[in-house]
Amino acid sequence: MSLNSSHAQGGVLIFAGERILIYYDGIEMAFDGPSSVPQMKGKKHGRVYLTTHRVIFNSKDGKDSMQSFSFPFLLMKDVELEQPVFGANYIKGKIKSEPYGNWDGEAKFKMYFTHGGAIEFGKAMLTAASMASRNRPAQPPPYSPPLNPGFYAAPPPAYEPPRNSYYSWVPYGTFPEPPPAQSVYMMEAPPPYPGVDPNMAYPSAPTAPPNGYDAKAQEAAASAYYDPYNGHNFYAPAAQNMAPPAYASAPPPAYSEAEKKGN
């Protein structure tokens, strides 16, 4: 997990090729982390994004010391859904820090859904995490942070629903709204961990990128996945109603092919 590395200009910042599956504006976050991380103190209010690679929280308070928080699937464990008699349903779990993530250690988190949707979000998150864990290389190389911090306005595929049969597990009936187009930004670096789609394609920046950018991005994507905790994967939650829904066993088509089939 990384701290304050997934926001830009009041919006969310994702990796090249990463795709937003669910956007929800109405989250309250609470953390129990190391005392050396003051940004985790107090309740946080904002938005949450489920992507093909992780969960991202963005604060709505521009003055909060925590502007964004990234939860890669492979660094979460002990995830459970809580349904109290009084109060909003919430998802809880533990998260480890990732290399160069602006903090170190392990923290507990609680994600409250103040307007409903916790069960649907939790099931989708668990499905995405399971799919991502299947795509982890057997011997991932050591992780290194992106060398180029540049970013640009994300192209539409990054925040438009991939409405095809492979993504039928995403509850678009509960979360029908995509994030505002002007609030999504994309880095030039590919994700440093696996996602749900092993055939993921990396789009180019709308402005002319350096020569060989696409080839280098795809080469980096093939070698950037990492497992810093020796197989310490996402743990299935104990709650039965958080069991992942069924999904196809075959890899999904590349995004370009999926969009053609969905039209």
XYZ file of N, CA and C in Angstrom:
789
model
N 0.838 -1.187 0.000
C 0.000 0.000 0.000
C 0.872 1.236 0.000
N 0.467 2.235 -0.725
C 1.221 3.482 -0.761
C 0.351 4.639 -0.301
N 0.995 5.644 0.236
C 0.338 6.812 0.805
C 0.615 8.027 -0.056
N -0.444 8.757 -0.404
C -0.343 10.012 -1.152
C 0.423 9.865 -2.471
N 0.135 8.786 -3.190
C 0.775 8.580 -4.491
C -0.244 8.321 -5.597
N -1.551 8.424 -5.273
C -2.581 8.066 -6.253
C -3.591 9.189 -6.455
N -3.113 10.419 -6.451
C -3.989 11.559 -6.705
C -3.245 12.608 -7.519
N -4.000 13.407 -8.252
C -3.418 14.484 -9.057
C -4.501 15.498 -9.394
N -4.224 16.745 -9.153
C -5.111 17.844 -9.533
C -6.559 17.615 -9.092
N -6.733 17.143 -7.863
C -8.065 16.939 -7.324
C -8.743 15.665 -7.781
N -8.041 14.833 -8.550
C -8.615 13.592 -9.049
C -7.763 12.394 -8.690
N -8.073 11.251 -9.299
C -7.357 10.014 -9.028
C -6.264 9.813 -10.076
N -5.161 9.200 -9.660
C -4.023 8.950 -10.544
C -3.793 7.445 -10.629
N -3.911 6.880 -11.833
C -3.749 5.447 -12.025
C -2.565 5.169 -12.945
N -2.183 3.902 -13.023
C -1.070 3.504 -13.880
C -1.523 3.360 -15.336
N -0.571 3.382 -16.245
C -0.870 3.150 -17.657
C -1.417 1.739 -17.829
N -2.584 1.631 -18.428
C -3.203 0.330 -18.616
C -4.144 -0.085 -17.517
N -4.086 0.555 -16.369
C -5.011 0.253 -15.278
C -6.403 0.779 -15.640
N -7.436 0.083 -15.164
C -8.798 0.464 -15.522
C -9.676 0.531 -14.282
N -10.496 1.577 -14.189
C -11.421 1.739 -13.071
C -12.689 0.928 -13.353
N -13.048 0.055 -12.414
C -14.233 -0.783 -12.564
C -15.425 -0.239 -11.782
N -15.171 0.277 -10.580
C -16.235 0.825 -9.732
C -15.770 2.155 -9.148
N -16.679 3.101 -9.135
C -16.436 4.402 -8.505
C -17.567 4.632 -7.509
N -17.208 5.008 -6.259
C -18.224 5.214 -5.222
C -17.847 6.446 -4.410
N -18.759 7.401 -4.383
C -18.533 8.652 -3.667
C -19.376 8.657 -2.399
N -18.798 8.251 -1.286
C -19.524 8.195 -0.025
C -18.872 7.228 0.940
N -17.557 7.340 1.084
C -16.768 6.425 1.915
C -16.234 7.147 3.140
N -16.260 6.443 4.265
C -15.586 6.911 5.473
C -14.526 5.885 5.825
N -13.286 6.320 5.912
C -12.164 5.427 6.198
C -11.641 5.661 7.608
N -11.267 4.570 8.258
C -10.624 4.643 9.568
C -9.435 3.685 9.548
N -8.310 4.116 10.112
C -7.095 3.322 10.106
C -6.571 3.133 11.525
N -5.905 2.019 11.732
C -5.157 1.758 12.958
C -3.777 1.326 12.515
N -2.886 2.311 12.390
C -1.568 2.049 11.841
C -0.451 2.446 12.775
N 0.781 2.385 12.299
C 1.934 2.747 13.113
C 1.842 4.188 13.621
N 2.330 4.410 14.829
C 2.300 5.765 15.396
C 3.181 6.722 14.609
N 4.084 6.169 13.821
C 4.992 7.001 13.030
C 4.334 7.534 11.759
N 3.064 7.165 11.546
C 2.346 7.613 10.342
C 1.156 8.466 10.778
N 1.357 9.758 11.046
C 0.265 10.611 11.537
C -0.858 10.780 10.526
N -0.595 10.552 9.252
C -1.632 10.710 8.228
C -2.789 9.733 8.424
N -2.570 8.660 9.190
C -3.611 7.661 9.398
C -4.555 8.011 10.546
N -4.280 9.058 11.269
C -5.106 9.414 12.419
C -6.402 10.092 11.979
N -7.475 9.768 12.698
C -8.764 10.386 12.406
C -9.504 9.716 11.270
N -10.793 10.013 11.167
C -11.606 9.455 10.093
C -11.446 10.284 8.825
N -11.480 9.583 7.701
C -11.305 10.214 6.401
C -12.581 10.043 5.582
N -12.931 11.070 4.848
C -14.134 11.023 4.019
C -13.750 11.257 2.565
N -14.302 10.425 1.678
C -13.959 10.610 0.277
C -14.537 9.568 -0.649
N -13.794 9.283 -1.703
C -14.230 8.406 -2.773
C -13.358 7.154 -2.809
N -13.920 6.073 -3.350
C -13.158 4.847 -3.489
C -13.290 4.357 -4.929
N -12.209 3.806 -5.442
C -12.165 3.272 -6.794
C -11.689 1.823 -6.726
N -12.443 0.921 -7.328
C -11.980 -0.448 -7.528
C -11.442 -0.516 -8.948
N -10.171 -0.846 -9.087
C -9.566 -0.925 -10.412
C -9.193 -2.374 -10.718
N -8.618 -2.564 -11.863
C -8.170 -3.895 -12.264
C -6.974 -4.378 -11.465
N -6.371 -3.519 -10.635
C -5.161 -3.876 -9.905
C -5.214 -3.625 -8.399
N -6.171 -2.801 -7.930
C -6.132 -2.395 -6.525
C -7.405 -1.631 -6.162
N -7.442 -1.163 -4.917
C -8.467 -0.239 -4.441
C -7.756 1.078 -4.129
N -8.368 2.189 -4.517
C -7.782 3.507 -4.261
C -8.787 4.356 -3.502
N -8.341 4.976 -2.416
C -9.167 5.937 -1.681
C -8.626 7.334 -1.929
N -9.511 8.257 -2.257
C -9.157 9.671 -2.411
C -9.957 10.506 -1.433
N -9.292 11.373 -0.701
C -9.962 12.235 0.261
C -10.690 13.375 -0.443
N -11.836 13.789 0.121
C -12.575 14.934 -0.409
C -12.137 16.230 0.260
N -11.357 16.104 1.328
C -10.851 17.267 2.053
C -9.461 17.605 1.527
N -9.374 18.684 0.782
C -8.099 19.068 0.196
C -7.029 19.443 1.201
N -7.415 19.628 2.478
C -6.448 19.983 3.506
C -6.000 18.788 4.348
N -6.609 17.633 4.130
C -6.252 16.442 4.908
C -4.837 16.001 4.537
N -4.080 15.555 5.522
C -2.711 15.096 5.263
C -2.685 13.814 4.450
N -3.805 13.083 4.423
C -3.929 11.914 3.558
C -4.825 12.282 2.382
N -4.230 12.470 1.230
C -4.995 12.794 0.030
C -5.372 11.538 -0.765
N -4.562 10.503 -0.646
C -4.880 9.259 -1.352
C -4.220 8.090 -0.642
N -4.803 6.929 -0.850
C -4.318 5.708 -0.234
C -4.541 4.575 -1.221
N -3.516 3.790 -1.503
C -3.581 2.709 -2.478
C -3.517 1.354 -1.787
N -4.441 0.446 -2.150
C -4.513 -0.900 -1.571
C -4.301 -1.942 -2.665
N -3.086 -2.281 -3.032
C -2.887 -3.358 -4.012
C -3.480 -4.669 -3.489
N -4.125 -5.432 -4.359
C -4.780 -6.659 -3.929
C -3.828 -7.610 -3.205
N -2.615 -7.731 -3.714
C -1.699 -8.735 -3.187
C -1.101 -8.360 -1.834
N -1.412 -7.170 -1.336
C -0.886 -6.763 -0.030
C -1.978 -6.695 1.032
N -3.204 -7.090 0.675
C -4.297 -7.115 1.648
C -4.469 -8.518 2.215
N -4.940 -8.591 3.474
C -5.243 -9.887 4.079
C -6.332 -9.711 5.141
N -6.881 -10.849 5.587
C -7.903 -10.872 6.653
C -9.067 -9.930 6.348
N -9.497 -9.912 5.111
C -10.587 -9.019 4.699
C -11.933 -9.643 5.061
N -12.790 -8.877 5.700
C -14.100 -9.346 6.131
C -15.142 -8.249 5.948
N -16.386 -8.672 5.808
C -17.506 -7.750 5.740
C -18.233 -7.751 7.074
N -18.450 -6.575 7.636
C -19.173 -6.431 8.901
C -20.537 -5.788 8.631
N -21.583 -6.370 9.235
C -22.944 -5.861 9.074
C -23.549 -5.593 10.456
N -23.189 -4.478 11.067
C -23.709 -4.170 12.407
C -25.207 -3.903 12.389
N -25.838 -4.153 13.521
C -27.272 -3.884 13.631
C -27.549 -2.398 13.458
N -26.712 -1.590 14.061
C -26.840 -0.139 13.929
C -25.597 0.401 13.224
N -25.792 1.271 12.275
C -24.661 1.842 11.564
C -24.476 1.218 10.189
N -23.601 1.821 9.428
C -23.369 1.398 8.050
C -22.527 0.129 7.988
N -22.791 -0.708 6.987
C -21.943 -1.865 6.736
C -20.541 -1.391 6.360
N -19.559 -2.214 6.677
C -18.203 -1.819 6.338
C -17.335 -3.034 6.048
N -16.240 -2.780 5.339
C -15.238 -3.798 5.028
C -14.013 -3.502 5.877
N -13.480 -4.539 6.505
C -12.277 -4.352 7.306
C -11.204 -5.331 6.859
N -9.965 -5.022 7.202
C -8.874 -5.897 6.838
C -7.547 -5.313 7.268
N -6.483 -5.924 6.780
C -5.131 -5.461 7.060
C -4.405 -5.225 5.745
N -3.474 -4.297 5.774
C -2.724 -3.949 4.575
C -1.264 -3.728 4.940
N -0.366 -4.243 4.108
C 1.066 -4.021 4.290
C 1.526 -2.886 3.384
N 2.546 -2.200 3.809
C 3.118 -1.145 2.976
C 3.864 -1.783 1.810
N 3.975 -1.041 0.723
C 4.737 -1.503 -0.419
C 6.044 -0.722 -0.506
N 7.045 -1.239 -1.192
C 8.306 -0.509 -1.320
C 8.097 0.881 -1.886
N 8.780 1.862 -1.311
C 8.698 3.250 -1.755
C 7.266 3.788 -1.666
N 6.504 3.303 -0.692
C 5.107 3.689 -0.568
C 4.852 4.833 0.393
N 5.878 5.523 0.863
C 5.777 6.687 1.756
C 5.394 6.318 3.190
N 5.422 5.037 3.533
C 5.251 4.605 4.912
C 5.720 3.160 5.007
N 5.937 2.671 6.228
C 6.411 1.309 6.438
C 5.589 0.624 7.515
N 5.360 -0.679 7.327
C 4.689 -1.455 8.351
C 3.396 -2.079 7.877
N 2.495 -2.277 8.829
C 1.188 -2.880 8.564
C 0.131 -2.077 9.295
N -1.049 -1.981 8.714
C -2.138 -1.218 9.327
C -3.461 -1.956 9.141
N -4.371 -1.727 10.080
C -5.734 -2.210 9.946
C -6.567 -1.084 9.334
N -7.580 -1.453 8.585
C -8.439 -0.436 7.996
C -9.902 -0.861 8.088
N -10.770 0.134 8.109
C -12.212 -0.070 8.036
C -12.756 0.898 6.994
N -13.527 0.377 6.063
C -14.073 1.156 4.961
C -15.598 1.137 5.078
N -16.173 2.258 5.513
C -17.614 2.347 5.742
C -18.323 2.868 4.491
N -19.422 2.195 4.118
C -20.230 2.609 2.978
C -21.471 3.313 3.518
N -21.440 4.615 3.552
C -22.475 5.391 4.230
C -23.815 5.388 3.500
N -23.799 5.014 2.214
C -25.052 5.000 1.445
C -25.322 3.618 0.857
N -24.785 2.563 1.469
C -25.007 1.210 0.980
C -23.992 0.789 -0.064
N -24.030 -0.511 -0.400
C -23.148 -1.023 -1.444
C -21.951 -1.803 -0.943
N -21.799 -1.969 0.382
C -20.622 -2.639 0.921
C -20.536 -4.095 0.465
N -21.661 -4.813 0.470
C -21.643 -6.223 0.097
C -21.254 -6.385 -1.372
N -21.883 -5.599 -2.248
C -21.589 -5.706 -3.677
C -20.142 -5.318 -3.979
N -19.676 -4.248 -3.338
C -18.299 -3.815 -3.552
C -17.338 -4.883 -3.057
N -17.611 -5.450 -1.869
C -16.732 -6.461 -1.305
C -16.617 -7.692 -2.171
N -17.728 -8.151 -2.718
C -17.694 -9.324 -3.592
C -16.877 -9.050 -4.849
N -17.079 -7.878 -5.431
C -16.329 -7.527 -6.639
C -14.843 -7.391 -6.332
N -14.519 -6.801 -5.192
C -13.125 -6.649 -4.806
C -12.457 -8.007 -4.623
N -13.169 -8.942 -4.013
C -12.621 -10.272 -3.782
C -12.411 -11.019 -5.092
N -13.346 -10.873 -6.017
C -13.196 -11.505 -7.319
C -11.984 -10.951 -8.055
N -11.849 -9.630 -8.076
C -10.713 -9.003 -8.747
C -9.395 -9.443 -8.113
N -9.367 -9.537 -6.791
C -8.156 -9.952 -6.095
C -7.784 -11.388 -6.440
N -8.782 -12.254 -6.522
C -8.517 -13.647 -6.863
C -7.964 -13.768 -8.278
N -8.527 -13.013 -9.197
C -8.064 -13.038 -10.581
C -6.647 -12.485 -10.694
N -6.358 -11.419 -9.960
C -5.022 -10.832 -10.001
C -3.978 -11.792 -9.445
N -4.333 -12.528 -8.391
C -3.374 -13.457 -7.792
C -3.029 -14.588 -8.751
N -3.969 -14.965 -9.635
C -3.691 -16.007 -10.619
C -2.687 -15.538 -11.657
N -2.612 -14.238 -11.876
C -1.733 -13.693 -12.908
C -0.360 -13.299 -12.376
N -0.083 -13.621 -11.123
C 1.220 -13.287 -10.555
C 2.293 -14.205 -11.126
N 3.402 -13.671 -11.628
C 4.474 -14.519 -12.147
C 5.043 -15.424 -11.057
N 5.539 -16.590 -11.451
C 6.099 -17.539 -10.486
C 7.331 -16.965 -9.803
N 8.137 -16.237 -10.547
C 9.367 -15.655 -9.992
C 9.439 -14.182 -10.364
N 8.662 -13.345 -9.683
C 8.682 -11.909 -10.016
C 10.018 -11.279 -9.659
N 10.472 -10.346 -10.470
C 11.736 -9.658 -10.182
C 11.568 -8.643 -9.070
N 12.675 -8.141 -8.518
C 12.586 -7.117 -7.463
C 11.850 -5.886 -7.976
N 11.096 -5.274 -7.069
C 10.321 -4.076 -7.425
C 11.221 -2.849 -7.456
N 10.954 -1.973 -8.404
C 11.624 -0.675 -8.445
C 10.568 0.374 -8.769
N 10.654 1.553 -8.171
C 9.624 2.580 -8.392
C 9.691 3.136 -9.804
N 8.582 3.691 -10.311
C 8.599 4.296 -11.646
C 9.629 5.404 -11.728
N 10.381 5.420 -12.819
C 11.417 6.430 -12.983
C 10.849 7.722 -13.570
N 9.756 7.615 -14.304
C 9.170 8.782 -14.939
C 7.846 9.121 -14.253
N 7.772 10.208 -13.489
C 6.542 10.539 -12.755
C 5.510 11.288 -13.593
N 5.732 11.423 -14.897
C 4.817 12.194 -15.709
C 3.429 11.577 -15.760
N 2.391 12.417 -15.953
C 1.028 11.908 -16.077
C 0.250 12.808 -17.018
N -0.911 12.300 -17.444
C -1.738 13.017 -18.397
C -3.191 12.622 -18.166
N -4.125 13.333 -18.804
C -5.542 13.003 -18.687
C -5.769 11.618 -19.274
N -6.409 10.745 -18.512
C -6.588 9.362 -18.944
C -7.540 9.274 -20.126
N -7.262 8.388 -21.089
C -8.190 8.187 -22.201
C -9.454 7.484 -21.717
N -10.582 7.621 -22.421
C -11.860 7.067 -21.963
C -11.848 5.605 -21.543
N -11.131 4.685 -22.190
C -11.215 3.283 -21.729
C -10.823 3.085 -20.272
N -10.072 4.020 -19.714
C -9.606 3.858 -18.337
C -10.721 4.013 -17.320
N -11.813 4.670 -17.686
C -12.886 4.893 -16.723
C -14.272 4.560 -17.279
N -14.321 3.900 -18.436
C -15.595 3.449 -18.982
C -15.757 1.954 -18.730
N -16.940 1.490 -18.335
C -17.134 0.073 -18.015
C -16.854 -0.835 -19.206
N -16.040 -1.879 -19.024
C -15.829 -2.862 -20.094
C -17.000 -3.832 -20.125
N -18.089 -3.429 -20.705
C -19.333 -4.214 -20.640
C -19.267 -5.407 -21.594
N -18.649 -6.482 -21.148
C -18.634 -7.737 -21.873
C -18.758 -8.853 -20.855
N -18.958 -10.070 -21.322
C -19.305 -11.176 -20.428
C -18.229 -11.478 -19.397
N -16.977 -11.213 -19.707
C -15.932 -11.547 -18.746
C -16.029 -10.696 -17.486
N -16.509 -9.482 -17.621
C -16.632 -8.571 -16.481
C -18.056 -8.545 -15.919
N -18.779 -9.627 -16.116
C -20.162 -9.676 -15.630
C -20.251 -9.675 -14.108
N -19.151 -9.923 -13.415
C -19.132 -9.929 -11.952
C -19.077 -8.519 -11.361
N -18.855 -7.518 -12.186
C -18.817 -6.138 -11.680
C -20.253 -5.637 -11.513
N -20.667 -5.231 -10.310
C -22.066 -4.844 -10.063
C -22.396 -3.435 -10.536
N -22.516 -3.279 -11.846
C -22.803 -1.958 -12.386
C -24.218 -1.492 -12.045
N -25.098 -2.425 -11.655
C -26.420 -2.006 -11.223
C -26.379 -1.214 -9.931
N -25.444 -1.570 -9.048
C -25.273 -0.859 -7.784
C -24.392 0.372 -7.942
N -23.400 0.287 -8.824
C -22.451 1.386 -9.035
C -22.481 1.776 -10.523
N -23.548 2.434 -10.952
C -23.699 2.723 -12.391
C -22.894 3.908 -12.898
N -22.407 4.755 -11.991
C -21.777 6.000 -12.429
C -20.256 5.865 -12.537
N -19.675 6.221 -13.674
C -18.217 6.282 -13.779
C -17.725 7.584 -13.157
N -16.465 7.679 -12.813
C -15.953 8.948 -12.284
C -15.976 10.023 -13.361
N -16.073 11.285 -12.979
C -16.038 12.354 -13.979
C -14.778 12.269 -14.823
N -14.924 12.426 -16.119
C -13.788 12.254 -17.031
C -12.622 13.168 -16.677
N -12.924 14.380 -16.257
C -11.866 15.345 -15.967
C -11.181 15.098 -14.627
N -11.545 14.006 -13.931
C -10.938 13.721 -12.627
C -10.050 12.491 -12.639
N -9.764 11.936 -13.818
C -8.951 10.724 -13.917
C -7.676 11.026 -14.687
N -6.541 10.743 -14.051
C -5.238 10.976 -14.663
C -4.446 9.671 -14.682
N -3.559 9.570 -15.659
C -2.814 8.337 -15.855
C -1.314 8.603 -15.891
N -0.565 7.778 -15.168
C 0.887 7.848 -15.221
C 1.409 7.204 -16.495
N 2.648 7.500 -16.827
C 3.275 6.875 -17.979
C 3.866 5.524 -17.635
N 3.878 5.168 -16.355
C 4.442 3.893 -15.917
C 3.356 2.834 -15.823
N 3.661 1.578 -16.153
C 2.689 0.496 -16.013
C 2.568 0.066 -14.555
N 1.537 -0.689 -14.202
C 1.373 -1.139 -12.813
C 2.536 -2.040 -12.372
N 2.977 -1.916 -11.125
C 4.074 -2.763 -10.628
C 3.582 -4.057 -9.994
N 2.321 -4.432 -10.225
C 1.767 -5.669 -9.695
C 0.689 -6.156 -10.659
N 0.354 -7.439 -10.628
C -0.587 -7.999 -11.598
C -2.015 -7.541 -11.372
N -2.789 -7.573 -12.458
C -4.201 -7.223 -12.399
C -5.073 -8.357 -12.886
N -6.335 -8.063 -13.150
C -7.285 -9.108 -13.525
C -7.088 -9.591 -14.954
N -6.450 -8.789 -15.801
C -6.344 -9.104 -17.223
C -4.894 -9.340 -17.627
N -4.505 -10.596 -17.930
C -3.118 -10.849 -18.335
C -2.794 -10.310 -19.713
N -3.824 -9.957 -20.505
C -3.612 -9.436 -21.855
C -3.728 -7.920 -21.903
N -3.542 -7.271 -20.753
C -3.753 -5.837 -20.664
C -2.888 -5.063 -21.656
N -3.512 -4.132 -22.361
C -2.793 -3.287 -23.306
C -2.528 -1.933 -22.671
N -1.400 -1.315 -22.977
C -1.025 -0.039 -22.384
C -1.205 1.077 -23.398
N -2.127 2.015 -23.146
C -2.371 3.095 -24.098
C -1.257 4.126 -24.088
N -1.138 4.823 -25.184
C -0.153 5.894 -25.274
C -0.732 7.193 -24.755
N 0.141 8.121 -24.374
C -0.319 9.447 -23.980
C -0.875 10.153 -25.200
N -1.858 11.048 -25.027
C -2.434 11.740 -26.174
C -1.448 12.643 -26.869
N -0.454 13.125 -26.151
C 0.593 13.909 -26.776
C 1.690 12.964 -27.233
N 2.539 13.407 -28.126
C 3.562 12.532 -28.697
C 4.532 12.068 -27.617
N 4.583 10.768 -27.335
C 5.501 10.252 -26.325
C 6.891 10.072 -26.911
N 7.894 9.837 -26.081
C 9.238 9.588 -26.590
C 9.243 8.369 -27.509
N 10.199 8.316 -28.432
C 10.306 7.189 -29.348
C 10.456 5.889 -28.569
N 9.721 4.884 -29.004
C 9.826 3.596 -28.346
C 9.075 3.500 -27.048
N 8.231 4.473 -26.745
C 7.536 4.464 -25.448
C 6.667 3.229 -25.283
N 5.834 2.927 -26.296
C 4.904 1.805 -26.174
C 5.644 0.499 -25.930
N 6.703 0.257 -26.700
C 7.455 -0.988 -26.546
C 8.082 -1.074 -25.162
N 8.614 0.043 -24.678
C 9.240 0.037 -23.357
C 8.209 -0.165 -22.260
N 7.030 0.440 -22.434
C 5.980 0.284 -21.425
C 5.539 -1.163 -21.327
N 5.351 -1.818 -22.474
C 4.911 -3.203 -22.438
C 6.012 -4.107 -21.894
N 7.269 -3.797 -22.244
C 8.374 -4.584 -21.701
C 8.449 -4.431 -20.184
N 8.246 -3.203 -19.701
C 8.275 -2.975 -18.251
C 7.118 -3.693 -17.566
N 5.971 -3.701 -18.220
C 4.807 -4.362 -17.625
C 5.049 -5.843 -17.433
N 5.782 -6.452 -18.362
C 6.030 -7.884 -18.284
C 7.020 -8.240 -17.181
N 7.800 -7.247 -16.730
C 8.847 -7.563 -15.760
C 8.701 -6.831 -14.439
N 7.637 -6.028 -14.279
C 7.549 -5.165 -13.101
C 6.781 -5.765 -11.950
N 6.060 -6.863 -12.148
C 5.270 -7.435 -11.076
C 6.166 -7.930 -9.960
N 5.721 -7.797 -8.738
C 6.572 -8.170 -7.624
C 5.771 -8.817 -6.507
N 6.469 -9.528 -5.662
C 5.860 -10.210 -4.522
C 6.783 -9.981 -3.327
N 6.694 -8.820 -2.680
C 7.663 -8.469 -1.638
C 7.535 -9.284 -0.362
N 6.463 -10.049 -0.221
C 6.269 -10.783 1.026
C 6.202 -12.290 0.814
N 6.884 -12.773 -0.250
C 7.045 -14.213 -0.468
C 5.727 -14.963 -0.449
N 4.812 -14.537 -1.275
C 3.552 -15.244 -1.397
C 2.499 -14.832 -0.397
N 2.694 -13.699 0.275
C 1.716 -13.223 1.266
C 0.551 -12.586 0.510
N -0.326 -13.431 -0.009
C -1.373 -12.962 -0.915
C -2.593 -12.440 -0.186
N -3.506 -11.942 -0.970
C -4.818 -11.546 -0.485
C -5.483 -12.754 0.151
N -6.006 -12.621 1.351
C -6.652 -13.715 2.057
C -8.160 -13.643 1.854
N -8.771 -14.778 1.560
C -10.221 -14.825 1.408
C -10.874 -14.505 2.743
N -11.936 -13.689 2.747
C -12.590 -13.329 3.993
C -13.360 -14.499 4.587
N -13.636 -14.414 5.871
C -14.334 -15.490 6.556
C -15.829 -15.459 6.280
N -16.392 -14.273 6.058
C -17.830 -14.147 5.876
C -18.288 -14.857 4.605
N -19.322 -15.678 4.693
C -19.805 -16.419 3.548
C -20.358 -15.503 2.466
N -20.991 -14.431 2.872
C -21.575 -13.562 1.851
C -20.531 -12.717 1.136
N -19.260 -12.941 1.449
C -18.202 -12.279 0.706
C -17.541 -13.231 -0.280
N -18.063 -14.435 -0.445
C -17.480 -15.381 -1.393
C -17.559 -14.794 -2.797
N -16.490 -14.967 -3.589
C -16.492 -14.368 -4.927
C -17.499 -15.021 -5.838
N -18.207 -14.246 -6.649
C -19.118 -14.837 -7.612
C -18.351 -15.592 -8.677
N -19.028 -16.481 -9.382
C -18.370 -17.280 -10.410
C -17.929 -16.392 -11.557
N -16.814 -16.758 -12.190
C -16.370 -16.029 -13.360
C -15.667 -16.999 -14.291
N -15.489 -16.604 -15.511
C -14.913 -17.484 -16.514
C -13.518 -17.904 -16.130
N -13.165 -19.145 -16.465
C -11.841 -19.659 -16.122
C -10.797 -19.257 -17.140
N -11.209 -18.916 -18.351
C -10.247 -18.530 -19.382
C -9.861 -17.077 -19.215
N -8.639 -16.705 -19.642
C -8.214 -15.306 -19.538
C -9.139 -14.415 -20.349
N -9.342 -13.163 -19.927
C -10.210 -12.262 -20.683
C -9.550 -11.838 -21.975
N -10.310 -11.388 -22.954
C -9.701 -10.894 -24.187
C -8.996 -9.582 -23.924
N -8.100 -9.222 -24.832
C -7.441 -7.914 -24.724
C -8.512 -6.840 -24.780
N -8.231 -5.665 -24.191
C -9.241 -4.623 -24.108
C -9.782 -4.264 -25.478
N -8.921 -4.186 -26.473
C -9.379 -3.806 -27.806
C -10.376 -4.819 -28.331
N -10.125 -6.123 -28.129
C -11.027 -7.168 -28.600
C -12.313 -7.146 -27.796
N -12.192 -6.912 -26.480
C -13.366 -6.906 -25.617
C -14.325 -5.796 -26.021
N -13.797 -4.633 -26.345
C -14.665 -3.523 -26.711
C -15.395 -3.805 -28.008
N -14.718 -4.480 -28.963
C -15.363 -4.811 -30.220
C -16.519 -5.774 -30.009
N -16.308 -6.771 -29.120
C -17.344 -7.750 -28.853
C -18.507 -7.144 -28.085
N -18.190 -6.114 -27.276
C -19.238 -5.519 -26.452
C -20.130 -4.570 -27.239
N -19.672 -4.147 -28.415
C -20.460 -3.194 -29.194
C -21.564 -3.915 -30.002
